[in-house]
mmCIF file of C-alpha atoms and ligand atoms in Angstrom:
data_model
loop_
_atom_site.group_PDB
_atom_site.id
_atom_site.type_symbol
_atom_site.label_atom_id
_atom_site.label_comp_id
_atom_site.label_asym_id
_atom_site.label_seq_id
_atom_site.Cartn_x
_atom_site.Cartn_y
_atom_site.Cartn_z
ATOM 1 C CA MET A 29 24.706 -94.176 14.954
ATOM 2 C CA LEU A 30 25.329 -90.781 13.422
ATOM 3 C CA ARG A 31 23.384 -88.473 15.730
ATOM 4 C CA TRP A 32 22.132 -88.893 19.269
ATOM 5 C CA ALA A 33 21.385 -87.122 22.531
ATOM 6 C CA GLU A 34 22.721 -88.407 25.837
ATOM 7 C CA ILE A 35 20.442 -87.713 28.782
ATOM 8 C CA HIS A 36 22.314 -87.689 32.090
ATOM 9 C CA LEU A 37 19.784 -88.613 34.765
ATOM 10 C CA ASN A 38 22.338 -88.043 37.538
ATOM 11 C CA ARG A 39 22.457 -84.401 36.468
ATOM 12 C CA LEU A 40 18.655 -84.246 36.556
ATOM 13 C CA PHE A 41 18.863 -85.529 40.128
ATOM 14 C CA HIS A 42 21.495 -82.931 40.971
ATOM 15 C CA ASN A 43 19.310 -80.131 39.561
ATOM 16 C CA TYR A 44 16.291 -81.421 41.479
ATOM 17 C CA ARG A 45 18.290 -81.199 44.703
ATOM 18 C CA GLU A 46 19.482 -77.692 43.872
ATOM 19 C CA ILE A 47 15.890 -76.636 43.302
ATOM 20 C CA LYS A 48 14.813 -78.163 46.598
ATOM 21 C CA LYS A 49 17.462 -76.205 48.462
ATOM 22 C CA ILE A 50 15.833 -72.987 47.381
ATOM 23 C CA SER A 51 12.137 -73.832 47.009
ATOM 24 C CA GLY A 52 11.769 -74.205 50.769
ATOM 25 C CA ARG A 53 8.742 -76.125 51.923
ATOM 26 C CA LYS A 54 7.030 -75.879 48.551
ATOM 27 C CA LYS A 55 6.460 -79.213 46.861
ATOM 28 C CA ILE A 56 7.496 -79.639 43.252
ATOM 29 C CA PHE A 57 5.482 -80.237 40.120
ATOM 30 C CA ALA A 58 7.976 -81.300 37.455
ATOM 31 C CA VAL A 59 6.981 -79.710 34.158
ATOM 32 C CA VAL A 60 7.363 -82.422 31.506
ATOM 33 C CA LYS A 61 5.295 -80.931 28.682
ATOM 34 C CA ALA A 62 6.574 -81.155 25.093
ATOM 35 C CA ASN A 63 8.220 -84.500 25.780
ATOM 36 C CA ALA A 64 9.978 -83.043 28.827
ATOM 37 C CA TYR A 65 11.454 -80.187 26.780
ATOM 38 C CA GLY A 66 12.816 -82.789 24.371
ATOM 39 C CA HIS A 67 14.340 -85.049 27.040
ATOM 40 C CA GLY A 68 11.676 -87.786 26.859
ATOM 41 C CA SER A 69 8.736 -87.345 29.223
ATOM 42 C CA VAL A 70 8.283 -91.017 30.123
ATOM 43 C CA ARG A 71 11.883 -91.639 31.178
ATOM 44 C CA ILE A 72 12.206 -88.297 32.945
ATOM 45 C CA SER A 73 8.949 -88.759 34.868
ATOM 46 C CA LYS A 74 9.727 -92.355 35.794
ATOM 47 C CA PHE A 75 13.116 -91.370 37.095
ATOM 48 C CA LEU A 76 11.719 -88.524 39.191
ATOM 49 C CA GLU A 77 8.882 -90.653 40.542
ATOM 50 C CA ASP A 78 11.314 -93.421 41.538
ATOM 51 C CA LYS A 79 14.123 -91.328 42.978
ATOM 52 C CA THR A 80 12.602 -88.135 44.367
ATOM 53 C CA ASP A 81 9.684 -86.787 46.366
ATOM 54 C CA VAL A 82 8.276 -84.959 43.324
ATOM 55 C CA SER A 83 4.623 -84.187 44.014
ATOM 56 C CA GLY A 84 3.408 -84.620 40.468
ATOM 57 C CA PHE A 85 3.882 -83.713 36.842
ATOM 58 C CA ALA A 86 2.609 -80.940 34.610
ATOM 59 C CA VAL A 87 1.957 -81.454 30.907
ATOM 60 C CA ALA A 88 0.337 -79.337 28.214
ATOM 61 C CA THR A 89 -2.212 -81.754 26.728
ATOM 62 C CA PHE A 90 -4.403 -84.679 27.713
ATOM 63 C CA GLU A 91 -2.560 -86.814 25.150
ATOM 64 C CA GLU A 92 0.703 -86.118 26.951
ATOM 65 C CA GLY A 93 -0.899 -87.070 30.258
ATOM 66 C CA LYS A 94 -2.324 -90.270 28.817
ATOM 67 C CA GLU A 95 1.129 -91.287 27.592
ATOM 68 C CA LEU A 96 2.506 -90.960 31.122
ATOM 69 C CA ARG A 97 -0.316 -92.989 32.666
ATOM 70 C CA GLU A 98 0.146 -95.716 30.063
ATOM 71 C CA ALA A 99 3.773 -95.846 31.179
ATOM 72 C CA ARG A 100 2.508 -96.355 34.762
ATOM 73 C CA ILE A 101 3.263 -92.957 36.200
ATOM 74 C CA ARG A 102 1.107 -92.781 39.318
ATOM 75 C CA ARG A 103 1.443 -89.323 40.874
ATOM 76 C CA GLU A 104 -0.748 -86.362 40.030
ATOM 77 C CA ILE A 105 -0.694 -85.146 36.417
ATOM 78 C CA LEU A 106 -1.780 -81.592 35.775
ATOM 79 C CA VAL A 107 -2.926 -80.667 32.247
ATOM 80 C CA MET A 108 -2.128 -76.983 31.771
ATOM 81 C CA ALA A 109 -2.713 -75.996 28.160
ATOM 82 C CA SER A 110 -5.824 -77.728 26.924
ATOM 83 C CA HIS A 111 -9.523 -77.255 27.522
ATOM 84 C CA LEU A 112 -11.590 -79.921 29.171
ATOM 85 C CA GLU A 113 -14.031 -80.091 26.237
ATOM 86 C CA GLU A 114 -11.124 -81.608 24.285
ATOM 87 C CA GLY A 115 -9.959 -84.143 26.816
ATOM 88 C CA TYR A 116 -12.671 -84.947 29.349
ATOM 89 C CA LYS A 117 -12.645 -88.596 28.392
ATOM 90 C CA GLU A 118 -8.897 -88.940 29.047
ATOM 91 C CA ALA A 119 -9.258 -86.851 32.205
ATOM 92 C CA VAL A 120 -11.714 -89.393 33.609
ATOM 93 C CA ASP A 121 -10.184 -92.599 32.217
ATOM 94 C CA TYR A 122 -6.589 -91.725 33.097
ATOM 95 C CA ARG A 123 -7.097 -89.699 36.264
ATOM 96 C CA LEU A 124 -5.644 -86.492 34.827
ATOM 97 C CA THR A 125 -6.186 -83.212 36.662
ATOM 98 C CA PRO A 126 -7.516 -80.525 34.320
ATOM 99 C CA VAL A 127 -6.695 -76.853 34.780
ATOM 100 C CA ILE A 128 -9.945 -74.897 34.478
ATOM 101 C CA PHE A 129 -9.807 -71.315 33.220
ATOM 102 C CA ASP A 130 -13.334 -70.395 32.083
ATOM 103 C CA PHE A 131 -16.953 -70.928 33.140
ATOM 104 C CA GLU A 132 -17.680 -73.479 30.379
ATOM 105 C CA GLY A 133 -14.872 -75.615 31.706
ATOM 106 C CA LEU A 134 -16.080 -75.141 35.252
ATOM 107 C CA LYS A 135 -19.587 -76.321 34.363
ATOM 108 C CA LEU A 136 -18.226 -79.417 32.650
ATOM 109 C CA VAL A 137 -15.810 -80.342 35.419
ATOM 110 C CA LYS A 138 -18.619 -80.103 37.967
ATOM 111 C CA GLU A 139 -20.803 -82.369 35.844
ATOM 112 C CA LEU A 140 -17.994 -84.893 35.607
ATOM 113 C CA ASP A 141 -17.446 -84.533 39.348
ATOM 114 C CA ILE A 142 -13.645 -84.881 39.128
ATOM 115 C CA PRO A 143 -10.907 -82.927 40.967
ATOM 116 C CA PHE A 144 -9.332 -79.967 39.201
ATOM 117 C CA HIS A 145 -7.148 -76.900 39.589
ATOM 118 C CA VAL A 146 -8.399 -73.463 38.667
ATOM 119 C CA LYS A 147 -6.289 -70.767 36.993
ATOM 120 C CA ILE A 148 -6.574 -67.032 37.326
ATOM 121 C CA ASP A 149 -5.012 -64.402 35.090
ATOM 122 C CA THR A 150 -2.918 -61.965 37.138
ATOM 123 C CA GLY A 151 -1.162 -60.306 34.195
ATOM 124 C CA MET A 152 -0.173 -62.902 31.627
ATOM 125 C CA GLY A 153 -3.096 -62.262 29.288
ATOM 126 C CA ARG A 154 -3.247 -65.922 28.355
ATOM 127 C CA LEU A 155 -5.302 -68.527 30.248
ATOM 128 C CA GLY A 156 -7.243 -67.772 33.408
ATOM 129 C CA PHE A 157 -10.220 -66.022 34.974
ATOM 130 C CA LEU A 158 -9.894 -62.218 34.940
ATOM 131 C CA GLU A 159 -10.305 -60.165 38.091
ATOM 132 C CA ASN A 160 -13.889 -59.113 37.308
ATOM 133 C CA GLU A 161 -14.886 -62.794 37.341
ATOM 134 C CA TRP A 162 -13.297 -63.695 40.662
ATOM 135 C CA ASN A 163 -16.365 -63.124 42.864
ATOM 136 C CA GLU A 164 -18.588 -65.303 40.744
ATOM 137 C CA LEU A 165 -15.777 -67.863 40.527
ATOM 138 C CA LEU A 166 -15.383 -68.027 44.308
ATOM 139 C CA SER A 167 -19.045 -68.768 44.858
ATOM 140 C CA GLU A 168 -18.955 -71.425 42.121
ATOM 141 C CA LEU A 169 -15.899 -73.054 43.666
ATOM 142 C CA LYS A 170 -17.478 -73.374 47.065
ATOM 143 C CA TYR A 171 -19.369 -76.486 46.031
ATOM 144 C CA SER A 172 -16.822 -78.179 43.799
ATOM 145 C CA LYS A 173 -13.890 -80.552 43.904
ATOM 146 C CA VAL A 174 -11.341 -77.785 43.348
ATOM 147 C CA GLU A 175 -7.956 -78.976 44.633
ATOM 148 C CA GLY A 176 -5.643 -76.255 43.424
ATOM 149 C CA ILE A 177 -5.398 -72.586 42.530
ATOM 150 C CA MET A 178 -2.715 -71.336 40.151
ATOM 151 C CA SER A 179 -1.548 -68.425 38.034
ATOM 152 C CA HIS A 180 1.453 -67.798 35.794
ATOM 153 C CA PHE A 181 4.150 -65.106 35.810
ATOM 154 C CA SER A 182 4.977 -63.386 32.535
ATOM 155 C CA SER A 183 8.306 -61.803 33.528
ATOM 156 C CA ALA A 184 9.774 -63.433 36.623
ATOM 157 C CA ASP A 185 13.164 -63.495 34.863
ATOM 158 C CA GLU A 186 13.358 -59.758 34.262
ATOM 159 C CA ASP A 187 10.782 -57.606 36.086
ATOM 160 C CA LEU A 188 10.611 -58.079 39.844
ATOM 161 C CA ASP A 189 8.151 -55.222 40.428
ATOM 162 C CA PHE A 190 5.628 -56.576 37.950
ATOM 163 C CA THR A 191 6.101 -60.087 39.324
ATOM 164 C CA LYS A 192 5.328 -58.809 42.826
ATOM 165 C CA GLU A 193 2.180 -57.087 41.527
ATOM 166 C CA GLN A 194 1.077 -60.348 39.957
ATOM 167 C CA PHE A 195 1.764 -62.153 43.205
ATOM 168 C CA LYS A 196 -0.241 -59.623 45.226
ATOM 169 C CA LYS A 197 -3.319 -60.224 43.066
ATOM 170 C CA PHE A 198 -2.814 -63.936 43.262
ATOM 171 C CA TYR A 199 -2.442 -63.790 47.024
ATOM 172 C CA SER A 200 -5.691 -61.901 47.492
ATOM 173 C CA PHE A 201 -7.696 -64.475 45.546
ATOM 174 C CA ALA A 202 -5.848 -67.524 46.863
ATOM 175 C CA SER A 203 -6.233 -66.514 50.488
ATOM 176 C CA GLU A 204 -9.998 -66.101 50.053
ATOM 177 C CA LEU A 205 -10.257 -69.496 48.413
ATOM 178 C CA LYS A 206 -8.156 -71.003 51.194
ATOM 179 C CA GLN A 207 -10.806 -69.885 53.676
ATOM 180 C CA LEU A 208 -13.297 -72.038 51.801
ATOM 181 C CA LYS A 209 -10.903 -74.894 51.048
ATOM 182 C CA PRO A 210 -8.153 -75.100 53.676
ATOM 183 C CA GLU A 211 -6.368 -78.000 51.915
ATOM 184 C CA ILE A 212 -6.086 -76.204 48.568
ATOM 185 C CA LYS A 213 -2.803 -76.418 46.649
ATOM 186 C CA ILE A 214 -1.503 -72.963 45.776
ATOM 187 C CA HIS A 215 1.108 -72.442 43.067
ATOM 188 C CA ILE A 216 2.415 -69.712 40.787
ATOM 189 C CA ASP A 217 6.235 -70.105 40.648
ATOM 190 C CA ASN A 218 8.012 -71.219 37.511
ATOM 191 C CA SER A 219 11.801 -71.783 37.520
ATOM 192 C CA ALA A 220 12.614 -68.082 37.281
ATOM 193 C CA ALA A 221 10.443 -67.243 40.300
ATOM 194 C CA ILE A 222 11.600 -69.822 42.845
ATOM 195 C CA PRO A 223 14.488 -67.717 44.229
ATOM 196 C CA ILE A 224 12.042 -64.856 44.989
ATOM 197 C CA LYS A 225 10.824 -64.821 48.590
ATOM 198 C CA PHE A 226 7.030 -64.669 48.598
ATOM 199 C CA ASP A 227 4.544 -65.089 51.390
ATOM 200 C CA SER A 228 4.425 -68.670 52.574
ATOM 201 C CA ILE A 229 0.878 -69.222 51.324
ATOM 202 C CA LEU A 230 2.382 -71.089 48.357
ATOM 203 C CA THR A 231 2.339 -74.881 48.702
ATOM 204 C CA HIS A 232 3.823 -75.934 45.351
ATOM 205 C CA CYS A 233 5.979 -74.690 42.482
ATOM 206 C CA ARG A 234 6.068 -75.719 38.818
ATOM 207 C CA VAL A 235 9.593 -76.225 37.590
ATOM 208 C CA GLY A 236 10.685 -76.929 34.025
ATOM 209 C CA ILE A 237 13.805 -75.381 32.569
ATOM 210 C CA ALA A 238 15.873 -75.500 35.781
ATOM 211 C CA LEU A 239 15.360 -79.269 36.026
ATOM 212 C CA TYR A 240 16.914 -79.655 32.598
ATOM 213 C CA GLY A 241 19.846 -77.510 33.636
ATOM 214 C CA SER A 242 19.431 -74.186 31.850
ATOM 215 C CA LYS A 243 19.206 -70.910 33.723
ATOM 216 C CA PRO A 244 16.116 -68.788 33.034
ATOM 217 C CA TYR A 245 18.313 -65.676 33.374
ATOM 218 C CA PRO A 246 22.111 -65.260 33.464
ATOM 219 C CA ASP A 247 22.771 -64.674 37.189
ATOM 220 C CA TYR A 248 20.212 -67.245 38.360
ATOM 221 C CA PRO A 249 21.485 -68.336 41.777
ATOM 222 C CA LEU A 250 21.442 -72.111 41.308
ATOM 223 C CA ASN A 251 24.280 -74.430 40.377
ATOM 224 C CA LEU A 252 22.710 -76.358 37.487
ATOM 225 C CA LYS A 253 24.068 -78.971 35.116
ATOM 226 C CA GLN A 254 22.823 -79.338 31.566
ATOM 227 C CA VAL A 255 21.124 -82.736 31.401
ATOM 228 C CA MET A 256 21.309 -83.220 27.632
ATOM 229 C CA GLU A 257 24.393 -83.623 25.481
ATOM 230 C CA VAL A 258 23.778 -83.570 21.741
ATOM 231 C CA LYS A 259 26.312 -85.351 19.571
ATOM 232 C CA ALA A 260 26.928 -86.233 15.929
ATOM 233 C CA LYS A 261 29.608 -87.951 13.875
ATOM 234 C CA VAL A 262 32.053 -86.457 11.418
ATOM 235 C CA ILE A 263 31.252 -88.239 8.145
ATOM 236 C CA SER A 264 33.723 -86.572 5.801
ATOM 237 C CA ILE A 265 36.893 -84.535 5.962
ATOM 238 C CA LYS A 266 38.627 -82.599 3.246
ATOM 239 C CA GLU A 267 41.003 -79.836 2.417
ATOM 240 C CA LEU A 268 39.282 -77.206 0.318
ATOM 241 C CA PRO A 269 41.393 -75.016 -1.961
ATOM 242 C CA SER A 270 41.483 -71.243 -1.635
ATOM 243 C CA GLU A 271 38.455 -69.327 -2.999
ATOM 244 C CA PHE A 272 36.216 -72.384 -2.679
ATOM 245 C CA PRO A 273 32.550 -71.775 -1.780
ATOM 246 C CA ILE A 274 30.825 -73.729 0.999
ATOM 247 C CA SER A 275 27.179 -74.856 1.059
ATOM 248 C CA TYR A 276 23.961 -73.425 -0.397
ATOM 249 C CA SER A 277 24.046 -69.911 -1.792
ATOM 250 C CA LYS A 278 27.841 -69.768 -1.341
ATOM 251 C CA THR A 279 27.602 -67.558 1.743
ATOM 252 C CA TYR A 280 31.142 -68.556 2.770
ATOM 253 C CA LYS A 281 34.210 -68.766 0.569
ATOM 254 C CA THR A 282 37.625 -69.971 1.760
ATOM 255 C CA SER A 283 40.252 -67.248 1.755
ATOM 256 C CA LYS A 284 43.078 -69.777 1.794
ATOM 257 C CA GLN A 285 43.313 -73.531 1.796
ATOM 258 C CA GLU A 286 40.985 -74.713 4.602
ATOM 259 C CA LYS A 287 40.401 -78.072 6.246
ATOM 260 C CA VAL A 288 36.714 -78.765 6.872
ATOM 261 C CA ALA A 289 34.614 -81.530 8.398
ATOM 262 C CA VAL A 290 31.082 -82.500 7.460
ATOM 263 C CA ILE A 291 28.977 -83.218 10.546
ATOM 264 C CA SER A 292 25.865 -85.400 10.287
ATOM 265 C CA PHE A 293 23.584 -82.940 11.996
ATOM 266 C CA GLY A 294 21.448 -80.293 10.337
ATOM 267 C CA TYR A 295 18.403 -78.133 10.799
ATOM 268 C CA ALA A 296 16.118 -81.174 10.562
ATOM 269 C CA ASP A 297 17.846 -82.365 13.735
ATOM 270 C CA GLY A 298 17.364 -79.060 15.499
ATOM 271 C CA LEU A 299 20.421 -76.999 14.644
ATOM 272 C CA LEU A 300 18.822 -73.669 13.836
ATOM 273 C CA ARG A 301 19.630 -72.515 10.350
ATOM 274 C CA SER A 302 20.053 -68.982 11.657
ATOM 275 C CA LEU A 303 23.338 -70.197 13.179
ATOM 276 C CA SER A 304 24.858 -70.552 9.704
ATOM 277 C CA ASN A 305 28.300 -68.860 9.653
ATOM 278 C CA LYS A 306 27.707 -68.011 13.331
ATOM 279 C CA GLY A 307 27.517 -71.097 15.528
ATOM 280 C CA GLU A 308 30.181 -73.563 16.585
ATOM 281 C CA VAL A 309 30.513 -77.223 17.496
ATOM 282 C CA LEU A 310 33.118 -78.917 19.705
ATOM 283 C CA ILE A 311 35.415 -81.593 18.329
ATOM 284 C CA ASN A 312 37.983 -83.140 20.669
ATOM 285 C CA GLY A 313 37.427 -80.244 23.021
ATOM 286 C CA ARG A 314 38.124 -77.563 20.423
ATOM 287 C CA ARG A 315 35.653 -75.059 19.032
ATOM 288 C CA CYS A 316 35.010 -75.377 15.304
ATOM 289 C CA PRO A 317 33.128 -72.571 13.575
ATOM 290 C CA ILE A 318 30.247 -73.401 11.245
ATOM 291 C CA ARG A 319 31.027 -72.514 7.622
ATOM 292 C CA GLY A 320 28.271 -71.572 5.216
ATOM 293 C CA ARG A 321 24.615 -72.503 5.454
ATOM 294 C CA ILE A 322 23.492 -75.275 7.777
ATOM 295 C CA CYS A 323 21.785 -77.936 5.608
ATOM 296 C CA MET A 324 18.881 -80.234 6.466
ATOM 297 C CA ASP A 325 21.023 -83.225 7.446
ATOM 298 C CA MET A 326 24.582 -81.906 7.508
ATOM 299 C CA THR A 327 26.700 -78.987 8.623
ATOM 300 C CA ILE A 328 30.185 -78.044 7.500
ATOM 301 C CA VAL A 329 32.674 -76.777 10.084
ATOM 302 C CA SER A 330 36.247 -75.565 9.903
ATOM 303 C CA ILE A 331 38.849 -77.855 11.472
ATOM 304 C CA GLU A 332 41.800 -75.838 10.277
ATOM 305 C CA GLY A 333 44.866 -76.656 12.373
ATOM 306 C CA LEU A 334 43.105 -79.453 14.290
ATOM 307 C CA LYS A 335 43.583 -83.201 14.382
ATOM 308 C CA VAL A 336 40.193 -84.553 13.414
ATOM 309 C CA ARG A 337 39.381 -87.875 11.804
ATOM 310 C CA LYS A 338 36.386 -89.264 9.999
ATOM 311 C CA GLY A 339 34.213 -90.959 12.639
ATOM 312 C CA ASP A 340 35.141 -88.537 15.417
ATOM 313 C CA THR A 341 32.311 -87.208 17.529
ATOM 314 C CA ALA A 342 31.245 -83.577 17.456
ATOM 315 C CA ILE A 343 29.366 -82.067 20.375
ATOM 316 C CA ILE A 344 26.508 -79.906 19.173
ATOM 317 C CA SER A 345 25.597 -78.920 22.731
ATOM 318 C CA GLY A 346 26.789 -79.940 26.186
ATOM 319 C CA GLU A 347 28.176 -78.500 29.402
ATOM 320 C CA LYS A 348 30.927 -76.657 27.499
ATOM 321 C CA LEU A 349 28.632 -75.389 24.745
ATOM 322 C CA THR A 350 25.331 -74.838 26.467
ATOM 323 C CA PHE A 351 21.828 -74.330 25.139
ATOM 324 C CA GLU A 352 21.952 -70.901 26.774
ATOM 325 C CA GLU A 353 25.013 -69.908 24.763
ATOM 326 C CA ILE A 354 23.513 -71.260 21.535
ATOM 327 C CA ALA A 355 20.183 -69.549 22.207
ATOM 328 C CA GLU A 356 21.894 -66.238 22.862
ATOM 329 C CA LYS A 357 23.671 -66.474 19.491
ATOM 330 C CA ALA A 358 20.494 -67.469 17.671
ATOM 331 C CA GLY A 359 18.431 -64.714 19.303
ATOM 332 C CA THR A 360 16.130 -67.111 21.115
ATOM 333 C CA ILE A 361 15.769 -68.922 24.453
ATOM 334 C CA PRO A 362 17.206 -72.280 25.571
ATOM 335 C CA TYR A 363 13.643 -73.679 25.804
ATOM 336 C CA GLU A 364 13.261 -73.434 22.043
ATOM 337 C CA ILE A 365 16.614 -75.051 21.298
ATOM 338 C CA MET A 366 15.830 -78.048 23.564
ATOM 339 C CA CYS A 367 12.364 -78.535 22.087
ATOM 340 C CA ASP A 368 13.808 -78.395 18.586
ATOM 341 C CA ILE A 369 16.066 -81.444 18.984
ATOM 342 C CA SER A 370 14.093 -83.690 16.661
ATOM 343 C CA PRO A 371 12.840 -87.245 17.212
ATOM 344 C CA ARG A 372 15.383 -88.395 14.605
ATOM 345 C CA VAL A 373 18.051 -87.777 17.248
ATOM 346 C CA LYS A 374 17.947 -90.931 19.363
ATOM 347 C CA ARG A 375 17.815 -90.361 23.118
ATOM 348 C CA ILE A 376 20.248 -92.450 25.143
ATOM 349 C CA TYR A 377 19.841 -92.522 28.926
ATOM 350 C CA HIS A 378 22.631 -92.718 31.442
ATOM 351 C CA GLU A 379 21.175 -94.043 34.672
ATOM 352 C CA GLY A 380 22.660 -93.881 38.123
ATOM 353 C CA VAL A 381 22.440 -91.337 40.854
HETATM 354 C C1 PLP B 428 5.983 -74.270 31.015
HETATM 355 C C2 PLP B 428 5.298 -73.776 32.237
HETATM 356 C C3 PLP B 428 5.962 -73.750 33.472
HETATM 357 C C4 PLP B 428 7.435 -74.076 33.641
HETATM 358 O O1 PLP B 428 8.215 -72.973 33.266
HETATM 359 P P1 PLP B 428 9.817 -73.006 33.397
HETATM 360 O O2 PLP B 428 10.195 -71.615 33.063
HETATM 361 O O3 PLP B 428 10.298 -73.992 32.395
HETATM 362 O O4 PLP B 428 10.133 -73.397 34.784
HETATM 363 C C5 PLP B 428 5.213 -73.403 34.593
HETATM 364 N N1 PLP B 428 3.903 -73.056 34.486
HETATM 365 C C6 PLP B 428 3.256 -73.043 33.303
HETATM 366 C C7 PLP B 428 1.825 -72.669 33.266
HETATM 367 C C8 PLP B 428 3.934 -73.393 32.150
HETATM 368 O O5 PLP B 428 3.287 -73.361 30.970
#
């Protein structure tokens, strides 16, 4: 095998426990959309359902929810980024809980007579009922199977004042709905928000990135472990002469004789091409800078002064070269790097708690 990703389920368990320490009495929805941020939604969900008290799972689409049910996941599955018109059949057949965010959806969910969560927009400008619709919404919800009320923070990682404003709006609506439906589930926290102390009206939180071991902001107060380790083999080694160009468009040229290794991992595997001449990989614990353009299936790195052999393993990302560090260099967020690890990279699971 030339390229693979090792998924350490014991680290997932560790992160879950860290989150529980700080989420208080709130129950946890594990966010496993986009194939669990690239980690494999079936295996991740099964593990959490077997080993933890996770309350349920949150996915983006009805297709994603269906896949989990077909793999015999039994707890609640919340579908957060699709409209019911698209997936009502799956919602009914696979007992998926739709998130309703407009009056068309509300009408349909009442016709189907299935449980649902409702979403309000408190400042994200994406999905959810706007404030001027809340009165009408409340009266509509009175006679319905609504089981949850949610909203989403836009800036919990960087703007506490705005986050508190969003929460205040959410609180005012949620507390009114709670009068009508005392058992309602109430949730707004994502990973970045769980350390913030809000009023105890919240019953649940929705956690994604922290489960997988990346911090949503640098001084995030949880001790997390990166669950995924991405690895690839060295498939060729050579000593290039001085003044020798490397890779497409010759963006790097050796200034003296330089030993390089060709790694079987490229942008088709999820190594962002913008890291050309910028990123690094680890070989035998040492950092090796990327030379020249990253190619589709291969990347060339300098191993000058190092003992490296053909067949050695390079770490593309792991605890000592985290997705956060890579994202910072590439001008993006760890979420995107995780999601970009392509299906060609085989996932290998290490069990055991
Ligand atoms: C993805 C998502 C989350 C999880 O966010 P993290 O930052 O990964 O914890 C929570 N809520 C909604 C609506 C989402 O789309």
